[in-house]
XYZ file of C-alpha atoms in Angstrom:
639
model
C 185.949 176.332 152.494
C 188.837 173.994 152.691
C 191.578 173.930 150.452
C 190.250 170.880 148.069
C 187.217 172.374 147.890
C 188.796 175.922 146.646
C 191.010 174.416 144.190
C 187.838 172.442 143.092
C 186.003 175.819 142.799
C 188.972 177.349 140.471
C 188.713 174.658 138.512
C 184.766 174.988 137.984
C 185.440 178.630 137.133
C 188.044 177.379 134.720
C 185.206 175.341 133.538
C 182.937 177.740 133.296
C 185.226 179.736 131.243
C 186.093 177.195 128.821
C 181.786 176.604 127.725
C 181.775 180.031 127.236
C 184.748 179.730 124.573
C 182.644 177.170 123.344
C 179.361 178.297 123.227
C 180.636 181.512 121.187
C 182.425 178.833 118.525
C 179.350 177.407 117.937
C 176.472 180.572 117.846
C 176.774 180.319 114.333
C 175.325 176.387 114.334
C 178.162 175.042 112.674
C 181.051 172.978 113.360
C 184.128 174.957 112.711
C 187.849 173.763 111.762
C 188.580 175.313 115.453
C 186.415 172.937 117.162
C 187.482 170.017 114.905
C 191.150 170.180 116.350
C 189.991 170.910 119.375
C 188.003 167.409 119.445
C 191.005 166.029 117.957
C 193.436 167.158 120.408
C 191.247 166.251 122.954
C 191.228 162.674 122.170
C 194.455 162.035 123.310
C 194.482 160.641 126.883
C 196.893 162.591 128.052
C 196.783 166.048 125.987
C 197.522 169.153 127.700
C 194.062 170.082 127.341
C 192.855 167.859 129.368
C 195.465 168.123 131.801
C 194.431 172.492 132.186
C 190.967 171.540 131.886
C 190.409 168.593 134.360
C 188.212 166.576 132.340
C 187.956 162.872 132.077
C 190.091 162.002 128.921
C 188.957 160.614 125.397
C 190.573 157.885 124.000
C 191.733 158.022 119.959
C 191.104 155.766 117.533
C 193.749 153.862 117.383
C 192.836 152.849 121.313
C 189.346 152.512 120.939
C 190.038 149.954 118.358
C 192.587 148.427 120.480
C 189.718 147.917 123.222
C 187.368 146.602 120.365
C 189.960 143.747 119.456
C 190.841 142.921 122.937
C 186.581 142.453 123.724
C 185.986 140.629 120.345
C 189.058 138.252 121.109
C 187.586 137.717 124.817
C 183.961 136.522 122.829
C 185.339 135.084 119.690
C 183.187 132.290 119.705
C 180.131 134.466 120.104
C 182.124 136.956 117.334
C 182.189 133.752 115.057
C 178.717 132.517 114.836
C 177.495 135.758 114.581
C 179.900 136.125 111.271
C 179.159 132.626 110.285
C 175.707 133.291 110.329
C 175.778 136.582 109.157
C 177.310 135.035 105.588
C 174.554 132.782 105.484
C 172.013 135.369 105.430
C 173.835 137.732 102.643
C 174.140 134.346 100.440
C 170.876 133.627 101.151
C 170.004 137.079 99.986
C 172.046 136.799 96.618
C 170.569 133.426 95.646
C 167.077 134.668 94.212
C 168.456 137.214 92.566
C 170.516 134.735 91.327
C 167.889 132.420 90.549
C 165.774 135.206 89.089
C 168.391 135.492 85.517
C 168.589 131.800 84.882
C 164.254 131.802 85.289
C 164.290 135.093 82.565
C 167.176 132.946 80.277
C 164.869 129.711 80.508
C 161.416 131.601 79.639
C 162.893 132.957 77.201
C 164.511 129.567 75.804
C 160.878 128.514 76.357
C 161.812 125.359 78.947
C 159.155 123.659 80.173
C 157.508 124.347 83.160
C 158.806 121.892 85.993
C 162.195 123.844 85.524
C 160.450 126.639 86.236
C 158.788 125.507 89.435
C 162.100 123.925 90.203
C 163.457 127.659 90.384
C 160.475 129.039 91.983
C 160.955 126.893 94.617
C 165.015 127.740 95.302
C 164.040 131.568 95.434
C 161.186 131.196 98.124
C 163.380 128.635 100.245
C 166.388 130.733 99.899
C 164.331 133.355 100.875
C 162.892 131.777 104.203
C 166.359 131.495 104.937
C 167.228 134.526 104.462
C 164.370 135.942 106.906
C 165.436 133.510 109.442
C 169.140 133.868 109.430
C 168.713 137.207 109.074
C 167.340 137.957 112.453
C 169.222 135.097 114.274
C 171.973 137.271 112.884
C 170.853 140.467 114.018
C 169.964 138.733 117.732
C 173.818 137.798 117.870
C 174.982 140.918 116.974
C 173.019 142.800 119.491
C 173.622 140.043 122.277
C 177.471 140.165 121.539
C 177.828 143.828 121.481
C 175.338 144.221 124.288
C 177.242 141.701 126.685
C 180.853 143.892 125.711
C 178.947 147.369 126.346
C 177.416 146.034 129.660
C 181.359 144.839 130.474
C 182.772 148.146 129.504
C 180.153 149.901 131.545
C 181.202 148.069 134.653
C 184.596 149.437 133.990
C 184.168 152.706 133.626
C 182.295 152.187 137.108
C 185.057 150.642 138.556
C 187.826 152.813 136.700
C 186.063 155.746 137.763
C 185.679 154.414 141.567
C 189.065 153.907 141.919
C 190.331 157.549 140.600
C 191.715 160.105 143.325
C 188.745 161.711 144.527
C 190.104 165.589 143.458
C 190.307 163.493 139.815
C 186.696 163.583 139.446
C 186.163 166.481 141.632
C 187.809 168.500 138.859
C 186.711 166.929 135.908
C 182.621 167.701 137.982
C 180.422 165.106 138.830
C 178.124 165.891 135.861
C 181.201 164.616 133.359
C 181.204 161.093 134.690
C 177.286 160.236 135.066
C 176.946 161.839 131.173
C 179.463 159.022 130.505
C 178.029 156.146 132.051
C 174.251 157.426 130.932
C 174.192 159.170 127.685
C 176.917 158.148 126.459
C 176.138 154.605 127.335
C 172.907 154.900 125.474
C 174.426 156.376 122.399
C 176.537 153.530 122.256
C 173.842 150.836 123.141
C 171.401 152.330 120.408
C 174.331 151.755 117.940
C 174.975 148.351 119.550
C 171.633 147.195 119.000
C 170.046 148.956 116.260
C 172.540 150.117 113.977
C 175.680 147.320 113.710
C 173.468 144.652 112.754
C 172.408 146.526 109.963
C 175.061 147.506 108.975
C 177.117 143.773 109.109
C 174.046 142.396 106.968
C 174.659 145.294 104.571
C 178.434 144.787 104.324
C 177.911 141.003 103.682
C 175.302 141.957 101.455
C 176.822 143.961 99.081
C 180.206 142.012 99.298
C 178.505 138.923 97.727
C 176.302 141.059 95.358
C 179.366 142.530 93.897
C 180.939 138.356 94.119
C 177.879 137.150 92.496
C 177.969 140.539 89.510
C 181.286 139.667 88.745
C 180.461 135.796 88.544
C 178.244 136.553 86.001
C 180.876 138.883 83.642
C 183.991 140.494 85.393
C 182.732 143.580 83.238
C 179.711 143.992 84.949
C 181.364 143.880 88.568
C 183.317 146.405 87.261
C 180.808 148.151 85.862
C 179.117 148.151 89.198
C 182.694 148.752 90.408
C 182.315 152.650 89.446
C 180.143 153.708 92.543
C 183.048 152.723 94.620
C 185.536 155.237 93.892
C 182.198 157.704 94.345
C 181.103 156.418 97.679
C 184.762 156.660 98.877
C 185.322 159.823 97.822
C 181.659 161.008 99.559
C 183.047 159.353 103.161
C 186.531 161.065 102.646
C 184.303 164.330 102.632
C 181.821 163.427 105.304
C 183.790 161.843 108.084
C 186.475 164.290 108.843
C 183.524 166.509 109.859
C 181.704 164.728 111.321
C 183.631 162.656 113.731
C 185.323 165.519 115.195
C 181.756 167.000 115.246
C 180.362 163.769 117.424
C 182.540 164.467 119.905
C 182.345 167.927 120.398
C 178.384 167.132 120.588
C 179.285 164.896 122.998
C 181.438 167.301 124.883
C 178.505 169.211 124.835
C 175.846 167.001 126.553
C 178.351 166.653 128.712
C 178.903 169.897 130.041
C 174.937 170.351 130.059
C 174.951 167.325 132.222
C 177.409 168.968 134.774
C 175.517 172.459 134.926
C 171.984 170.488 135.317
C 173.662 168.061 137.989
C 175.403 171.326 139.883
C 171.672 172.790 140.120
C 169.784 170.280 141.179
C 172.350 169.362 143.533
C 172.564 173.154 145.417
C 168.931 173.689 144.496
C 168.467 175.051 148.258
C 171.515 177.506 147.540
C 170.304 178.683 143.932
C 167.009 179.315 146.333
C 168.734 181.166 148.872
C 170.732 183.676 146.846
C 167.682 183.976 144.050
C 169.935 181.879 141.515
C 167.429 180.433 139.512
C 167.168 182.807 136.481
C 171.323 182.266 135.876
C 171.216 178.893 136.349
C 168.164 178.185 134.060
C 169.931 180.166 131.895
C 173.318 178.757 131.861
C 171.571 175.653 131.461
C 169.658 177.337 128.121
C 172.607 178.258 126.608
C 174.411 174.473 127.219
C 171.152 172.827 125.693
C 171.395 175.126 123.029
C 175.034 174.459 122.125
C 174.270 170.612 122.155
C 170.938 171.444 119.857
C 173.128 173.705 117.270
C 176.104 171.393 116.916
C 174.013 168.700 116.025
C 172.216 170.521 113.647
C 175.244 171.338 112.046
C 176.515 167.796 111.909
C 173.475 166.484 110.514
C 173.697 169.378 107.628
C 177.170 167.335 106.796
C 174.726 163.974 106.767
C 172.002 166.042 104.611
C 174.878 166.504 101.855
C 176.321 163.435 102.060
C 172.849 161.348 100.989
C 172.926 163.729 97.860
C 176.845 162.459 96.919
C 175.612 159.072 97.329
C 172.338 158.976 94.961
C 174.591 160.604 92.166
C 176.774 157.726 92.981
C 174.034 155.412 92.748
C 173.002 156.666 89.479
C 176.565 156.708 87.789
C 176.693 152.795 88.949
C 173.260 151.959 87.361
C 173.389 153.579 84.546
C 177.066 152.056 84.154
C 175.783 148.221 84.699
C 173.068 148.870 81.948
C 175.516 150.024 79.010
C 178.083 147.464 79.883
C 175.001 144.966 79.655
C 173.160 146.152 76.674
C 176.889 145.825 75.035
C 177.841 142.412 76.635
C 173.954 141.115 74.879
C 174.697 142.134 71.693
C 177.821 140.394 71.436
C 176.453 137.687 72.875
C 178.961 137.364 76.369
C 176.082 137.600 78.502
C 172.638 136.339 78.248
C 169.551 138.382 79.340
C 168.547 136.872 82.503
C 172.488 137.287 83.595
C 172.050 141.458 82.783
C 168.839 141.525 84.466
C 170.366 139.697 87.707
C 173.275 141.804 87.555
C 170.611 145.202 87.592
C 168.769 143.734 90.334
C 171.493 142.991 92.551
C 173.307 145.944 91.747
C 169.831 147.986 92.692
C 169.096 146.066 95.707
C 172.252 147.186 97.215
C 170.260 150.799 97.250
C 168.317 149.931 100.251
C 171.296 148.315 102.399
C 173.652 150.843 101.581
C 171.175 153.790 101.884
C 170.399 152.014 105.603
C 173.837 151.781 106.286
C 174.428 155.929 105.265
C 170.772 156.786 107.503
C 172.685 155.064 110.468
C 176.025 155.763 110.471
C 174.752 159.156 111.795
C 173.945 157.117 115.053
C 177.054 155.093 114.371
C 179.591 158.270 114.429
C 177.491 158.902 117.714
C 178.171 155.624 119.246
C 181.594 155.533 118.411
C 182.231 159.446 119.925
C 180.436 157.747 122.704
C 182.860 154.692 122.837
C 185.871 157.083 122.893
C 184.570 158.792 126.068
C 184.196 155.545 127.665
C 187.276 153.952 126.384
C 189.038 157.034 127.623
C 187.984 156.472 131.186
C 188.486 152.757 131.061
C 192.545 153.836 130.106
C 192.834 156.164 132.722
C 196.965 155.176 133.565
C 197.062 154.327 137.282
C 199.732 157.003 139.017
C 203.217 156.230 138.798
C 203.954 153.690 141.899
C 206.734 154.432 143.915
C 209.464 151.247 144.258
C 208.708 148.492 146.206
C 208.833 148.779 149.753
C 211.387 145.956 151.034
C 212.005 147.467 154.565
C 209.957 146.365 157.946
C 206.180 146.721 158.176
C 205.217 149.618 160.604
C 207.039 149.412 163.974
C 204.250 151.201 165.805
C 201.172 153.513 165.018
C 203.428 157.665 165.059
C 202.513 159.249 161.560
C 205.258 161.453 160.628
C 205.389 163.751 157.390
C 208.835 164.603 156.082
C 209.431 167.855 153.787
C 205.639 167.744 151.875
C 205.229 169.646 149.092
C 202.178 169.341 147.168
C 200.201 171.398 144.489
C 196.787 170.350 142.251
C 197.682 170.496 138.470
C 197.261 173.691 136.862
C 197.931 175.647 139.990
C 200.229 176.685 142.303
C 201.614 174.688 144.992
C 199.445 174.600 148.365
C 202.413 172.775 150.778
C 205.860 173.896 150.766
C 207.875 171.841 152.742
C 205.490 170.709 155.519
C 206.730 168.505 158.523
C 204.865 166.912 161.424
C 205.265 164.085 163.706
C 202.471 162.266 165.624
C 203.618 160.155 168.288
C 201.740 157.055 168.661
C 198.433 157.442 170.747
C 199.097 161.023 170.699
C 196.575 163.497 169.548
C 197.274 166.584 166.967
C 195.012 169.279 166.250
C 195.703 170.905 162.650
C 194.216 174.603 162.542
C 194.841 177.714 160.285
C 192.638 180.460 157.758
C 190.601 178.816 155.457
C 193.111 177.970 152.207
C 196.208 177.342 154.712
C 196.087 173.619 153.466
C 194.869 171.811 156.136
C 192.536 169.287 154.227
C 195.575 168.567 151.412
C 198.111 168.004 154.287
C 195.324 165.454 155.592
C 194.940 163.703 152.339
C 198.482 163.923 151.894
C 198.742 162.036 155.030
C 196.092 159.498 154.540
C 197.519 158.299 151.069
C 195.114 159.743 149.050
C 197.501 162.420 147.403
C 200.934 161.635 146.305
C 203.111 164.826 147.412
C 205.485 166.034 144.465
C 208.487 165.726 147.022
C 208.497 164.681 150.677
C 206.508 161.328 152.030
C 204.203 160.926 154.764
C 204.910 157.752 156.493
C 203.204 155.168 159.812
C 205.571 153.601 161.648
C 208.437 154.067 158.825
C 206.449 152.992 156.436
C 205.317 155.330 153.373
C 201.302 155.095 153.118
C 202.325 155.695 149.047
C 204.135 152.041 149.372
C 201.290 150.386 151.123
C 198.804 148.298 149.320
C 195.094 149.027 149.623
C 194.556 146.557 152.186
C 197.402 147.463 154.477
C 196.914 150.939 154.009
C 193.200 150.485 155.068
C 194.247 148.874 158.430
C 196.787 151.203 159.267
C 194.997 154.762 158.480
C 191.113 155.647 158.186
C 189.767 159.417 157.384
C 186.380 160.657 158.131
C 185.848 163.548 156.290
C 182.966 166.791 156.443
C 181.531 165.188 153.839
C 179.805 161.934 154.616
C 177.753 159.620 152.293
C 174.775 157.222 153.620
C 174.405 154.511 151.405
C 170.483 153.710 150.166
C 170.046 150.345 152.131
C 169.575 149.083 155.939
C 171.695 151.111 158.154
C 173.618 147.837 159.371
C 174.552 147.201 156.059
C 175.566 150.801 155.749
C 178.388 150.464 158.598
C 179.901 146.884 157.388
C 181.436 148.724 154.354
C 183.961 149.276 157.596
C 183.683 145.532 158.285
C 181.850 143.159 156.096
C 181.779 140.278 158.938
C 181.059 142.604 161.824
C 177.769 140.847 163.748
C 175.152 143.074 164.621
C 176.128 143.241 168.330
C 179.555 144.755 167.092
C 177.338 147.146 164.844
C 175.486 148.037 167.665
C 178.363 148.484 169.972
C 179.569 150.592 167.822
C 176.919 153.191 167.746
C 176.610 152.995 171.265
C 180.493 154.270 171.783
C 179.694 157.170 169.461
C 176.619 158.072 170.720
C 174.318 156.874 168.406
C 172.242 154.145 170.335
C 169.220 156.171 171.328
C 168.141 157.540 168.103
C 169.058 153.837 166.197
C 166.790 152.734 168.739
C 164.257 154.952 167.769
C 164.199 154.259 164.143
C 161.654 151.850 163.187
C 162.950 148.635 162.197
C 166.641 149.793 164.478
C 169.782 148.584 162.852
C 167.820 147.112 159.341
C 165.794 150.668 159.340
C 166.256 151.164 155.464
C 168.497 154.893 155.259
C 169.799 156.837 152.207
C 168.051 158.017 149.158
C 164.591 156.566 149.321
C 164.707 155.541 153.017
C 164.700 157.409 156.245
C 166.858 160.525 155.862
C 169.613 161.193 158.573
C 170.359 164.766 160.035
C 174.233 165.519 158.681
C 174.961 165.039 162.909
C 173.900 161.440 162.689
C 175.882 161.288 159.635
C 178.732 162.185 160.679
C 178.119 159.283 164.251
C 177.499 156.603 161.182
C 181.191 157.577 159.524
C 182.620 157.345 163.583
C 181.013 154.344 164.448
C 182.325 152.834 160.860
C 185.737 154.199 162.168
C 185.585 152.108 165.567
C 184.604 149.024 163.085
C 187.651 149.156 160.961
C 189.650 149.752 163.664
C 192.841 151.318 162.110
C 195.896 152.601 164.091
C 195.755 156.091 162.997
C 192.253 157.971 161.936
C 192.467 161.450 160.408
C 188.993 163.862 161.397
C 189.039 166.463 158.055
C 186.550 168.411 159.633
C 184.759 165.789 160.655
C 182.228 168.200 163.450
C 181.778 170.901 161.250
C 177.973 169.783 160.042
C 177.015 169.531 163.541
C 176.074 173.151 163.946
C 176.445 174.806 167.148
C 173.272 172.528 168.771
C 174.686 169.337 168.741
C 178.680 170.208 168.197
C 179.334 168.976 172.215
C 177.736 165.701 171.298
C 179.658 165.176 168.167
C 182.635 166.148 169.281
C 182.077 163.646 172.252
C 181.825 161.085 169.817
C 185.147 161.849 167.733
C 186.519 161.622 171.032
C 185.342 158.030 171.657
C 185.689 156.971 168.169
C 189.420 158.256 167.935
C 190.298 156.890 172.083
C 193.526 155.066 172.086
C 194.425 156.056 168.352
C 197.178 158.164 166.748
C 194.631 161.045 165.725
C 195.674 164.343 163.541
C 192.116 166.540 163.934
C 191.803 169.120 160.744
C 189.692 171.323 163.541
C 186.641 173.294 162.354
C 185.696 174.364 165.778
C 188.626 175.664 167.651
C 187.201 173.865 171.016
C 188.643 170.534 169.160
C 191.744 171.864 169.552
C 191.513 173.025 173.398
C 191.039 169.376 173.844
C 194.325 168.089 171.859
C 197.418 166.782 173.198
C 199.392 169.316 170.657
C 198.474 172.185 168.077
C 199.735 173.073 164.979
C 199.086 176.180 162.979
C 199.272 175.832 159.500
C 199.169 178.936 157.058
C 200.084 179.288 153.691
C 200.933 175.893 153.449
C 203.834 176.584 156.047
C 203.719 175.160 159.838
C 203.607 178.832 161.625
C 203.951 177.200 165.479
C 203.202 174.243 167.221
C 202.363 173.479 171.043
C 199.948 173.459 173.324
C 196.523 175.232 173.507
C 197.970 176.808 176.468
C 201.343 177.650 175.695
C 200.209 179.193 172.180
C 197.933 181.511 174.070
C 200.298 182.777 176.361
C 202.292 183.045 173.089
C 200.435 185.377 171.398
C 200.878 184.149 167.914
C 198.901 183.242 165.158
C 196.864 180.820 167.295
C 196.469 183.181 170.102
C 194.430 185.841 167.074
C 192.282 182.637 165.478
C 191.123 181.673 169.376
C 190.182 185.484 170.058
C 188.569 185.205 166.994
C 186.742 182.370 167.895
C 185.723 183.297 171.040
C 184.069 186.174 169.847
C 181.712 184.862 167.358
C 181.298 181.135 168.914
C 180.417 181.249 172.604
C 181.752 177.818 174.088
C 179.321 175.463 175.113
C 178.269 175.256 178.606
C 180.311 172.730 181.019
């Protein structure tokens, strides 16, 4: 295991630790003050927390709602006629009721009956147009807030694509795809299903409260009375259970990471007979999601019972103040009777608007996590470079020191120089720091002091562009992506023909078993389509090397999947791919190293000695014990 990939595992195990913390906070099935602060602290992008704990960052309130202006100003005119609408349908809503006092007053005045039809005939058109505007306005709603979700999805994507790859190796895989799914869907069901109830309800019961107080000022303020009730039930319910929608969220999420981690070393949990743990680690995550949201939906369960007493008090208030107003003679009837029913109809909107803002707090703990990743702060950028571009292709690291956050520092003071063309093999224990120093020296870490530089030039001062003609890493790791395989190797070079495609498989090896597959270069490859061996793999990531034809390529380990069968034929290939190039080699197989121009032996995060394969031998150093080593468990391969 490299040295990213052990500070990776710490961090899981820090992880690990923190759901257990969790899970014991929330046996009990309920939400306690504890895990409210914790859920508060946590939305701060840049709390500690989430600084010890390596997860993606929530965003607060105050810049979630900053995002939610900045979209709505983007689609005002969508924003508008969905408002302007909207208002149509809640006055279109009033108007019966309306319509329904001055038909009571005239009966019993005893008009004749065309005024009657006259008023028959304004409540069912006002009706029709309340059914119609009414779901125009709940299509714009859902169209507006479905366009900005579909937007804000794309940039978490993109947010999250451009993060330092030991970003989201520490915050786990499983943390970002429960963003961009569930979270996306908890936010899409509230997009779609809940705000366009609730904006009708709000308009709603805005213009029944207009229209009550048109009538008599006493009975709006009759009706009035719920409000202070209805307030004072939401000052109760939400600081419980917004806190508590995010730490259900939390928890999906880290039930997301533990299922992802399974599925994805399913052959290891097979191996070492892992299953029962890891079905059971995944238990107790599902259960931790199940019991908080129990709990929350307790605080939902009291909360409906606040708001029928509030109900009641409001009712029964509107009735006395009428019965009074009617017998001295302020207000006819038909007006107390309108005044009732509007008063009552705002039972159903508001009761809809109470069911769903269960999904709403849900959406909007949802909106936070995405938010969050959306804000990620790019690093701090170093000043503009204003000196020469590179003068040639020698990669030189000056006095590195680097360390993950939250642990200790893996390079003190590391420095190397690569002449240009030459070829540097980087060896040591497993944990010496070899894969940072690479990283380091590709541009993808920012050391804490020192700078790693091509030709003069930093690679932290170089823009993406320059940086990817200059320098090119080819990792153990190595990604097909689902699609024809040509397509696969122009990521390198989007207007490479397929003769330079083809060339370049050839050079590395590769053109005998692409001419094998059965449609060649367009064979379809990655998930769904004809699965690679990692050795072939690995020739696909050197022949995209030869496209993009940089001055310096890094190899982290670049052999190491080959196994022992085909390791001569892979390394053959990093030979070709890397001809001509300033190469540093982070060598997994010590015969990598009998090859290079120059060694270096790197432990604790110190350069131990440097030279020749050779002269370190006859040395007798550190190198000299790692090749006896070698030698003794690896036979070479046969000349």
């Amino acid at each position: 295991m490299n040295s990213a990939q052990a500070n990776s595992a710490q961090v899981s195990d820090a992880q690990v630790s923190d759901a257990q913390v969790s899970d014991a906070q929330v046996r009990d099935a309920q939400v306690s003050d504890e895990q409210v602060d914790s859920a508060q602290a946590n939305s701060a992008p840049g709390s500690d927390a989430q600084v010890s704990d390596g997860r993606l960052p929530i965003a607060d309130r105050r810049e979630t709602l900053r995002w939610l202006r900045g979209a709505l100003r983007a689609r005002w005119g969508e924003a508008a006629a969905a408002s302007a609408v909207g208002l149509l349908a809640a006055a279109a809503g009033v108007t019966p009721v309306y319509a329904l006092g001055v038909l009571v007053d005239r009966v019993r005045a005893g008009a004749p009956g065309s005024d009657i039809v006259g008023i028959t005939v304004v409540i069912v058109a006002a009706a029709l147009v309340a059914g119609v505007s009414t779901a125009v306005s709940s299509y714009l709603i859902a169209r507006l807030g479905g366009r900005m979700l579909a937007q804000l999805r794309e940039d978490t994507v993109e947010r999250a694509i451009t993060l330092p790859a030991t970003r989201l190796e520490r915050a786990g895989k499983g943390e970002l795809m429960s963003r961009v799914g569930a979270d996306v869907a908890a936010v899409n069901k509230a997009v779609t299903d809940v705000l366009p109830t609730m904006t009708s309800s709000v308009l709603l019961a805005a213009l029944s409260i207009a229209a009550m107080v048109g009538i008599d000022w006493r009975l709006g303020l009759a009706g009035l009375v719920t409000f202070p009730l209805y307030v004072l039930a939401l000052r109760w319910y939400l600081p419980r259970s917004g806190p508590g929608y995010a730490v259900e969220r939390a928890a999906v999420g880290e039930r997301s990471q533990l299922l992802l981690e399974s599925v994805q070393g399913l052959r290891t949990v097979h191996a070492y007979r892992l299953e029962a743990p890891h079905l059971q680690g995944i238990d107790v995550a599902s259960a931790r999601a199940r019991d908080v949201s129990v709990a929350v939906f307790g605080y939902f369960t009291r909360l409906v019972g606040r708001i029928n007493r509030a109900e009641f008090a409001g009712l029964t208030a509107i009735v006395v103040t009428g019965f009074w107003l009617v017998q001295q003679g302020s207000v006819t009837v038909g007006g107390t009777a309108a005044a009732a029913v509007l008063f009552h109809r705002l039972f159903n909107p508001v009761s809809m608007l109470l069911y769903t803002f269960d999904e709403l707090q849900a959406g909007g703990a949802g909106l936070a996590r995405l938010v969050g990743v959306v804000t990620i702060p790019d690093e701090p950028a170093g000043a503009a470079w204003d000196g020469p571009p590179p003068r040639d292709a020698a990669l030189e690291l000056r006095g590195v020191r680097f360390g993950y956050p939250g642990g200790p520092e893996v390079l003190h003071g590391v420095s190397l120089r690569i002449e240009a063309g030459q070829r540097v093999a980087l060896v040591g224990s497993t944990g010496a720091g070899k894969s940072t120093l690479a990283a380091v020296a590709a541009g993808i870490l920012r050391p804490a002091e020192g700078t790693a530089s091509i030709g003069g030039m930093p690679v932290t001062l170089m823009d993406p562009a320059t940086l990817r003609t200059h320098v090119a890493i080819v990792s153990q790791e190595t990604h097909v992506f689902a699609g024809p395989l040509v397509e696969d190797l122009r990521l390198a070079r989007p207007g490479a023909s397929d003769e330079d495609v083809a060339a370049a498989l050839a050079a590395v090896g590769a053109a005998e078993w692409v001419g094998a597959l059965p449609d060649g270069l367009h064979t379809v490859v990655g998930e769904g389509g004809h699965e690679l061996t990692a050795a072939r793999a690995q020739q696909v990531a050197l022949a995209r090397l030869l496209l993009a034809d940089p001055a310096v390529a890094i190899l982290d380990e670049a052999t190491a999947e080959a196994g022992s069968y085909g390791a001569r034929d892979l390394e053959d290939s990093a030979l070709a791919a890397t001809a001509g190039r300033t190469t540093l080699v982070v060598a997994h197989r010590l015969t990598q190293a009998r090859t290079a121009d120059r060694v270096v032996v790197l432990e604790g995060g110190r350069v131990a000695e440097e030279g020749g394969h050779d002269e370190l031998l006859l040395a007798g150093g550190r190198y000299a014990q790692l090749w006896a080593a070698w030698e003794s468990r690896t036979p070479l391969p046969a000349e």
